[in-house]
Short mmCIF file of C-alpha atoms in Angstrom, two decimals:
data_model
loop_
_atom_site.label_atom_id
_atom_site.label_comp_id
_atom_site.label_asym_id
_atom_site.label_seq_id
_atom_site.Cartn_x
_atom_site.Cartn_y
_atom_site.Cartn_z
CA UNK A 680 -8.91 -5.23 -16.86
CA UNK A 681 -10.49 -7.44 -14.21
CA UNK A 682 -10.08 -10.50 -16.44
CA UNK A 683 -6.47 -9.59 -17.17
CA UNK A 684 -5.66 -9.13 -13.49
CA UNK A 685 -7.30 -12.46 -12.66
CA UNK A 686 -5.35 -14.14 -15.45
CA UNK A 687 -2.05 -12.75 -14.17
CA UNK A 688 -2.90 -13.81 -10.63
CA UNK A 689 -3.41 -17.36 -11.86
CA UNK A 690 -0.09 -17.26 -13.68
CA UNK A 691 1.64 -16.60 -10.34
CA UNK A 692 0.16 -19.79 -8.92
CA UNK A 693 2.19 -22.05 -11.21
CA UNK A 694 5.51 -21.59 -9.47
CA UNK A 695 6.49 -25.25 -9.28
CA UNK A 696 9.39 -25.91 -11.72
CA UNK A 697 7.52 -28.93 -13.10
CA UNK A 698 4.15 -27.21 -13.53
CA UNK A 699 4.36 -27.35 -17.32
CA UNK A 700 5.03 -31.10 -17.36
CA UNK A 701 2.53 -33.77 -18.24
CA UNK A 702 1.05 -35.64 -15.28
CA UNK A 703 1.24 -39.31 -14.35
CA UNK A 704 -1.84 -40.04 -12.25
CA UNK A 705 -2.30 -43.29 -10.30
CA UNK A 706 -5.38 -44.28 -8.31
CA UNK A 707 -5.49 -47.23 -5.91
CA UNK A 708 -8.25 -48.64 -3.74
CA UNK A 709 -8.07 -48.19 0.02
CA UNK A 710 -10.41 -49.33 2.78
CA UNK A 711 -13.92 -50.18 1.69
CA UNK A 712 -13.74 -53.47 -0.21
CA UNK A 713 -15.67 -53.62 -3.47
CA UNK A 714 -17.03 -50.11 -2.87
CA UNK A 715 -13.47 -48.77 -2.77
CA UNK A 716 -12.70 -50.52 -6.05
CA UNK A 717 -15.81 -49.00 -7.60
CA UNK A 718 -14.66 -45.64 -6.20
CA UNK A 719 -11.36 -45.99 -8.08
CA UNK A 720 -13.26 -46.40 -11.35
CA UNK A 721 -15.44 -43.38 -10.51
CA UNK A 722 -12.37 -41.23 -9.87
CA UNK A 723 -10.74 -42.41 -13.09
CA UNK A 724 -13.86 -41.36 -14.98
CA UNK A 725 -13.89 -38.00 -13.14
CA UNK A 726 -10.31 -37.15 -14.13
CA UNK A 727 -10.90 -38.36 -17.69
CA UNK A 728 -13.91 -36.03 -17.91
CA UNK A 729 -11.84 -33.15 -16.50
CA UNK A 730 -9.31 -33.77 -19.26
CA UNK A 731 -11.98 -32.98 -21.84
CA UNK A 732 -12.49 -29.24 -22.49
CA UNK A 733 -15.82 -27.97 -21.07
CA UNK A 734 -18.68 -27.15 -23.49
CA UNK A 735 -17.74 -23.46 -23.49
CA UNK A 736 -14.17 -24.19 -24.59
CA UNK A 737 -10.89 -24.72 -22.77
CA UNK A 738 -9.82 -22.53 -19.86
CA UNK A 739 -6.72 -21.88 -17.77
CA UNK A 740 -7.83 -24.46 -15.19
CA UNK A 741 -9.18 -26.92 -17.74
CA UNK A 742 -7.08 -26.66 -20.88
CA UNK A 743 -7.91 -30.08 -22.29
CA UNK A 744 -5.55 -33.04 -22.08
CA UNK A 745 -4.84 -36.22 -23.98
CA UNK A 746 -5.35 -39.23 -21.71
CA UNK A 747 -3.14 -42.30 -22.18
CA UNK A 748 -4.16 -45.37 -20.21
CA UNK A 749 -1.05 -47.13 -18.92
CA UNK A 750 -2.45 -49.86 -16.71
CA UNK A 751 -5.59 -51.03 -14.90
CA UNK A 752 -6.15 -53.77 -12.33
CA UNK A 753 -9.70 -55.17 -12.45
CA UNK A 754 -11.59 -55.38 -9.16
CA UNK A 755 -12.77 -58.62 -7.59
CA UNK A 756 -16.48 -58.03 -8.29
CA UNK A 757 -16.64 -54.56 -9.83
CA UNK A 758 -14.55 -51.48 -10.41
CA UNK A 759 -10.77 -51.37 -10.34
CA UNK A 760 -8.14 -52.12 -7.74
CA UNK A 761 -5.90 -49.55 -9.37
CA UNK A 762 -5.27 -47.54 -12.52
CA UNK A 763 -2.49 -45.39 -13.98
CA UNK A 764 -2.90 -42.82 -16.74
CA UNK A 765 -0.74 -40.10 -18.28
CA UNK A 766 -2.46 -36.78 -18.95
CA UNK A 767 -0.69 -34.77 -21.62
CA UNK A 768 -1.62 -31.13 -21.90
CA UNK A 769 -0.65 -27.61 -20.89
CA UNK A 770 0.27 -27.52 -17.19
CA UNK A 771 -1.25 -30.91 -16.54
CA UNK A 772 0.99 -31.56 -13.51
CA UNK A 773 0.71 -28.00 -12.23
CA UNK A 774 -3.07 -28.28 -12.26
CA UNK A 775 -3.39 -31.79 -10.85
CA UNK A 776 -0.62 -32.00 -8.25
CA UNK A 777 -3.02 -30.78 -5.55
CA UNK A 778 -5.16 -33.88 -6.14
CA UNK A 779 -2.60 -36.11 -4.44
CA UNK A 780 -3.89 -37.68 -1.27
CA UNK A 781 -6.77 -39.76 0.04
CA UNK A 782 -10.25 -39.18 -1.41
CA UNK A 783 -13.22 -40.28 0.74
CA UNK A 784 -16.63 -41.29 -0.59
CA UNK A 785 -19.82 -41.63 1.51
CA UNK A 786 -22.89 -43.12 -0.19
CA UNK A 787 -25.56 -45.80 -0.10
CA UNK A 788 -23.66 -48.81 -1.38
CA UNK A 789 -25.03 -50.34 -4.60
CA UNK A 790 -23.32 -53.58 -3.52
CA UNK A 791 -25.14 -53.83 -0.16
CA UNK A 792 -28.48 -55.64 -0.37
CA UNK A 793 -29.66 -53.71 2.70
CA UNK A 794 -28.75 -50.37 1.03
CA UNK A 795 -26.72 -49.21 3.99
CA UNK A 796 -24.40 -46.23 3.91
CA UNK A 797 -20.75 -47.09 3.27
CA UNK A 798 -17.52 -45.10 3.40
CA UNK A 799 -14.80 -45.84 0.86
CA UNK A 800 -11.28 -44.53 0.37
CA UNK A 801 -8.94 -44.26 -2.61
CA UNK A 802 -5.42 -42.91 -2.88
CA UNK A 803 -4.52 -40.58 -5.74
CA UNK A 804 -0.85 -40.08 -6.61
CA UNK A 805 0.33 -37.44 -9.08
CA UNK A 806 3.83 -37.32 -10.60
CA UNK A 807 5.37 -35.11 -13.29
CA UNK A 808 6.25 -36.97 -16.47
CA UNK A 809 9.97 -36.43 -16.90
CA UNK A 810 11.39 -34.94 -20.05
CA UNK A 811 14.25 -36.69 -21.86
CA UNK A 812 17.01 -34.64 -20.18
CA UNK A 813 15.48 -35.19 -16.73
CA UNK A 814 15.14 -38.94 -17.29
CA UNK A 815 18.89 -39.12 -17.86
CA UNK A 816 19.42 -37.71 -14.36
CA UNK A 817 17.73 -40.78 -12.87
CA UNK A 818 20.33 -43.52 -12.93
CA UNK A 819 19.05 -47.07 -12.61
CA UNK A 820 21.31 -50.09 -12.35
CA UNK A 821 19.90 -52.82 -14.62
CA UNK A 822 20.86 -55.35 -11.94
CA UNK A 823 18.40 -53.62 -9.59
CA UNK A 824 15.46 -54.45 -11.85
CA UNK A 825 13.33 -57.57 -12.08
CA UNK A 826 11.28 -57.55 -15.27
CA UNK A 827 8.38 -59.98 -15.65
CA UNK A 828 6.04 -60.40 -18.60
CA UNK A 829 2.52 -61.77 -18.48
CA UNK A 830 -0.68 -61.81 -20.48
CA UNK A 831 -2.67 -58.62 -20.40
CA UNK A 832 -6.08 -58.74 -18.71
CA UNK A 833 -7.36 -55.59 -20.38
CA UNK A 834 -9.16 -54.93 -23.64
CA UNK A 835 -7.46 -55.84 -26.86
CA UNK A 836 -9.26 -58.84 -28.31
CA UNK A 837 -7.61 -62.18 -29.00
CA UNK A 838 -4.13 -60.65 -29.35
CA UNK A 839 -3.62 -60.11 -25.63
CA UNK A 840 -4.65 -63.69 -24.90
CA UNK A 841 -1.91 -65.12 -27.12
CA UNK A 842 1.15 -63.04 -26.22
CA UNK A 843 2.79 -62.02 -22.96
CA UNK A 844 2.68 -58.32 -23.84
CA UNK A 845 2.13 -56.87 -20.35
CA UNK A 846 5.23 -55.89 -18.37
CA UNK A 847 5.86 -55.67 -14.63
CA UNK A 848 9.07 -53.97 -13.44
CA UNK A 849 10.21 -54.27 -9.81
CA UNK A 850 12.90 -51.92 -8.53
CA UNK A 851 14.50 -54.16 -5.92
CA UNK A 852 16.25 -51.53 -3.72
CA UNK A 853 13.08 -49.47 -3.21
CA UNK A 854 10.47 -52.18 -3.65
CA UNK A 855 8.61 -50.08 -6.23
CA UNK A 856 6.50 -52.07 -8.66
CA UNK A 857 5.27 -50.61 -11.96
CA UNK A 858 3.16 -52.37 -14.57
CA UNK A 859 2.04 -51.48 -18.08
CA UNK A 860 -0.38 -53.48 -20.19
CA UNK A 861 -2.27 -51.07 -22.44
CA UNK A 862 0.02 -51.41 -25.47
CA UNK A 863 -0.01 -54.48 -27.71
CA UNK A 864 3.78 -54.35 -27.98
CA UNK A 865 5.83 -55.69 -25.07
CA UNK A 866 8.57 -53.16 -25.90
CA UNK A 867 6.14 -50.23 -25.73
CA UNK A 868 4.76 -51.48 -22.42
CA UNK A 869 8.29 -51.76 -21.09
CA UNK A 870 9.06 -48.18 -22.16
CA UNK A 871 5.87 -46.91 -20.50
CA UNK A 872 6.63 -48.77 -17.28
CA UNK A 873 10.21 -47.42 -17.20
CA UNK A 874 8.91 -43.89 -17.71
CA UNK A 875 6.59 -44.23 -14.70
CA UNK A 876 9.32 -45.86 -12.61
CA UNK A 877 11.81 -43.08 -13.35
CA UNK A 878 9.22 -40.44 -12.44
CA UNK A 879 8.55 -42.15 -9.11
CA UNK A 880 12.24 -42.48 -8.31
CA UNK A 881 12.78 -38.85 -9.31
CA UNK A 882 9.99 -37.74 -6.97
CA UNK A 883 11.50 -39.79 -4.13
CA UNK A 884 14.85 -38.06 -4.68
CA UNK A 885 13.13 -34.66 -4.56
CA UNK A 886 11.26 -35.58 -1.37
CA UNK A 887 14.42 -36.82 0.34
CA UNK A 888 16.26 -33.61 -0.59
CA UNK A 889 13.35 -31.54 0.75
CA UNK A 890 13.31 -33.50 4.02
CA UNK A 891 17.03 -32.91 4.51
CA UNK A 892 16.57 -29.16 3.95
CA UNK A 893 13.75 -29.08 6.48
CA UNK A 894 15.82 -31.02 9.01
CA UNK A 895 18.62 -28.49 8.66
CA UNK A 896 16.10 -25.69 9.21
CA UNK A 897 14.75 -27.47 12.27
CA UNK A 898 11.17 -27.70 11.01
CA UNK A 899 8.95 -30.56 9.93
CA UNK A 900 7.17 -30.79 6.58
CA UNK A 901 3.40 -31.28 6.75
CA UNK A 902 2.42 -34.92 6.32
CA UNK A 903 0.22 -34.42 3.28
CA UNK A 904 0.89 -37.68 1.47
CA UNK A 905 -1.69 -40.26 2.47
CA UNK A 906 -3.83 -37.75 4.34
CA UNK A 907 -7.51 -37.30 3.60
CA UNK A 908 -7.86 -34.26 1.37
CA UNK A 909 -11.45 -34.33 0.12
CA UNK A 910 -14.85 -35.73 1.06
CA UNK A 911 -17.47 -36.69 -1.51
CA UNK A 912 -20.79 -37.13 0.29
CA UNK A 913 -23.82 -38.53 -1.56
CA UNK A 914 -25.89 -39.52 1.50
CA UNK A 915 -27.64 -38.17 3.62
CA UNK A 916 -26.86 -34.91 1.77
CA UNK A 917 -24.83 -34.09 -1.32
CA UNK A 918 -21.60 -32.13 -1.08
CA UNK A 919 -17.95 -32.28 -2.12
CA UNK A 920 -15.64 -30.49 0.30
CA UNK A 921 -11.87 -30.05 0.32
CA UNK A 922 -10.66 -30.32 3.90
CA UNK A 923 -7.51 -28.25 3.23
CA UNK A 924 -8.99 -25.22 1.53
CA UNK A 925 -12.61 -25.32 2.71
CA UNK A 926 -13.85 -25.15 -0.89
CA UNK A 927 -17.18 -26.98 -1.18
CA UNK A 928 -19.58 -27.70 -4.02
CA UNK A 929 -23.15 -28.91 -3.65
CA UNK A 930 -23.52 -30.22 -7.20
CA UNK A 931 -21.82 -33.59 -6.82
CA UNK A 932 -22.84 -34.70 -10.31
CA UNK A 933 -20.98 -31.77 -11.88
CA UNK A 934 -17.82 -32.91 -10.10
CA UNK A 935 -18.03 -36.69 -10.53
CA UNK A 936 -19.83 -36.96 -13.86
CA UNK A 937 -18.63 -33.81 -15.63
CA UNK A 938 -15.15 -33.48 -14.11
CA UNK A 939 -15.81 -29.94 -12.85
CA UNK A 940 -12.71 -29.67 -10.67
CA UNK A 941 -11.86 -26.03 -11.37
CA UNK A 942 -13.07 -24.67 -7.99
CA UNK A 943 -10.93 -27.21 -6.13
CA UNK A 944 -7.89 -26.72 -8.36
CA UNK A 945 -7.95 -22.93 -8.05
CA UNK A 946 -8.69 -23.15 -4.33
CA UNK A 947 -5.69 -25.42 -3.74
CA UNK A 948 -3.35 -23.29 -5.85
CA UNK A 949 -4.28 -20.14 -3.94
CA UNK A 950 -4.12 -21.98 -0.61
CA UNK A 951 -0.68 -23.37 -1.42
CA UNK A 952 0.58 -19.95 -2.44
CA UNK A 953 -0.60 -18.60 0.90
CA UNK A 954 1.12 -21.47 2.73
CA UNK A 955 4.40 -20.78 0.93
CA UNK A 956 4.16 -17.03 1.55
CA UNK A 957 3.51 -17.63 5.24
CA UNK A 958 6.63 -19.80 5.66
CA UNK A 959 9.01 -17.76 3.51
#
């Protein structure tokens, strides 16, 4: 009975209308130079590990997802300047939407000859992958798009060095830029980039509608986007702590190397439910 009650409690936490959608997850380097670019690659590995079911089998908070790499931007010396993946699985967006925000890493830099402690930042963005009917709601004027093709810099052997298969789409009115280079086919890369672009424009429409509702109510939405949400400290002690929920884990390796994000995901879902209940 306890397990059933806990299961039903978790079901109540997925109240977002897009909770069952797949998730588009983008990571970009912030302050910290080469360490920040290495931090992007570490986060990408962490989320990819989370997508794999744990040894004991899948769970409500870790159901197992298929990971599709859309685009990566190699770092100057190491790591990645940015990366975008699509995670396809049950409630992928509902589980990962609380990961959006700035992630902060404190460690002894492997790129500093004096082995000094460095602080690095990376921004994680999470969008729901739109379904076919929802994509039709996002109208894009073809004249508002600039589409460029170029040679992919990722893996793929000699093929990517001979054809301009990678695609960059710029939405001129908003300034949004989306790239896709993982597929060998230029058409497939274009489709992937358009899917990401439509999801970003859809989210912007939802945010603008929410801001207007809050203005009419006379209140201000919390500035969560771009705010620091979690600290990963490797030196002088080891701890991962979410600054919103207070959830902390001492086993940093389990989080970064094994993708053990369940405590943070459940903590955020319960915290968000409490926030919504307090304002309703």
